[in-house]
């Protein structure tokens, strides 16, 4: 799917959409491209980026 979209594996939904839109603009919409886009979204949603916010309940 990543090869079809022309990007490396990512969980960045915005990057996935931009890649999809770019490919549609270049080549038109196709079943394979739409499937790759949908599969990439499923991948991104299944691999959320961990929250890197540090919580300190005992900090002054």
Tab-separated table of C-alpha atoms in Angstrom:
chain	number	residue	atom	x	y	z
A	1	UNK	CA	0.000	0.000	0.000
A	2	UNK	CA	2.828	2.401	0.834
A	3	UNK	CA	4.404	1.923	-2.589
A	4	UNK	CA	1.104	2.774	-4.263
A	5	UNK	CA	0.785	5.949	-2.185
A	6	UNK	CA	4.451	6.797	-2.772
A	7	UNK	CA	5.326	7.277	0.909
A	8	UNK	CA	7.059	5.383	3.697
A	9	UNK	CA	4.933	3.690	6.348
A	10	UNK	CA	3.479	6.329	8.638
A	11	UNK	CA	0.788	6.932	11.223
A	12	UNK	CA	0.399	10.559	10.098
A	13	UNK	CA	-3.143	10.686	8.716
A	14	UNK	CA	-2.549	14.104	7.142
A	15	UNK	CA	0.504	12.791	5.263
A	16	UNK	CA	-1.499	9.773	4.083
A	17	UNK	CA	-4.295	12.014	2.793
A	18	UNK	CA	-1.846	14.355	1.052
A	19	UNK	CA	-0.153	11.405	-0.659
A	20	UNK	CA	-3.533	10.036	-1.757
A	21	UNK	CA	-4.702	13.410	-3.070
A	22	UNK	CA	-1.428	13.881	-4.936
A	23	UNK	CA	-1.705	10.477	-6.616
A	24	UNK	CA	-5.346	11.123	-7.552
A	25	UNK	CA	-4.329	14.462	-9.097
A	26	UNK	CA	-1.500	12.771	-11.041
A	27	UNK	CA	-3.163	9.552	-12.163
A	28	UNK	CA	-6.862	9.782	-11.382
A	29	UNK	CA	-8.722	7.670	-8.876
A	30	UNK	CA	-8.444	3.885	-9.054
A	31	UNK	CA	-9.632	0.950	-6.989
A	32	UNK	CA	-6.034	0.061	-6.053
A	33	UNK	CA	-5.258	3.617	-4.943
A	34	UNK	CA	-8.456	3.901	-2.918
A	35	UNK	CA	-7.786	0.523	-1.268
A	36	UNK	CA	-4.209	1.573	-0.432
A	37	UNK	CA	-5.523	4.798	1.119
A	38	UNK	CA	-8.132	2.971	3.185
A	39	UNK	CA	-5.597	0.344	4.317
A	40	UNK	CA	-3.122	3.074	5.279
A	41	UNK	CA	-5.781	4.778	7.411
A	42	UNK	CA	-6.542	1.483	9.150
A	43	UNK	CA	-2.809	1.050	9.820
A	44	UNK	CA	-2.472	4.599	11.173
A	45	UNK	CA	-5.446	4.218	13.502
A	46	UNK	CA	-4.169	0.857	14.773
A	47	UNK	CA	-0.731	2.308	15.600
A	48	UNK	CA	-1.385	5.549	17.487
A	49	UNK	CA	1.519	7.772	18.381
A	50	UNK	CA	2.125	7.539	22.144
A	51	UNK	CA	1.462	10.633	24.191
A	52	UNK	CA	4.870	12.061	25.036
A	53	UNK	CA	3.512	14.570	27.539
A	54	UNK	CA	5.255	14.252	30.878
A	55	UNK	CA	3.003	14.348	33.890
A	56	UNK	CA	4.367	15.337	37.259
A	57	UNK	CA	1.807	15.184	40.029
A	58	UNK	CA	4.339	15.889	42.769
A	59	UNK	CA	6.111	18.784	41.027
A	60	UNK	CA	6.114	22.077	42.933
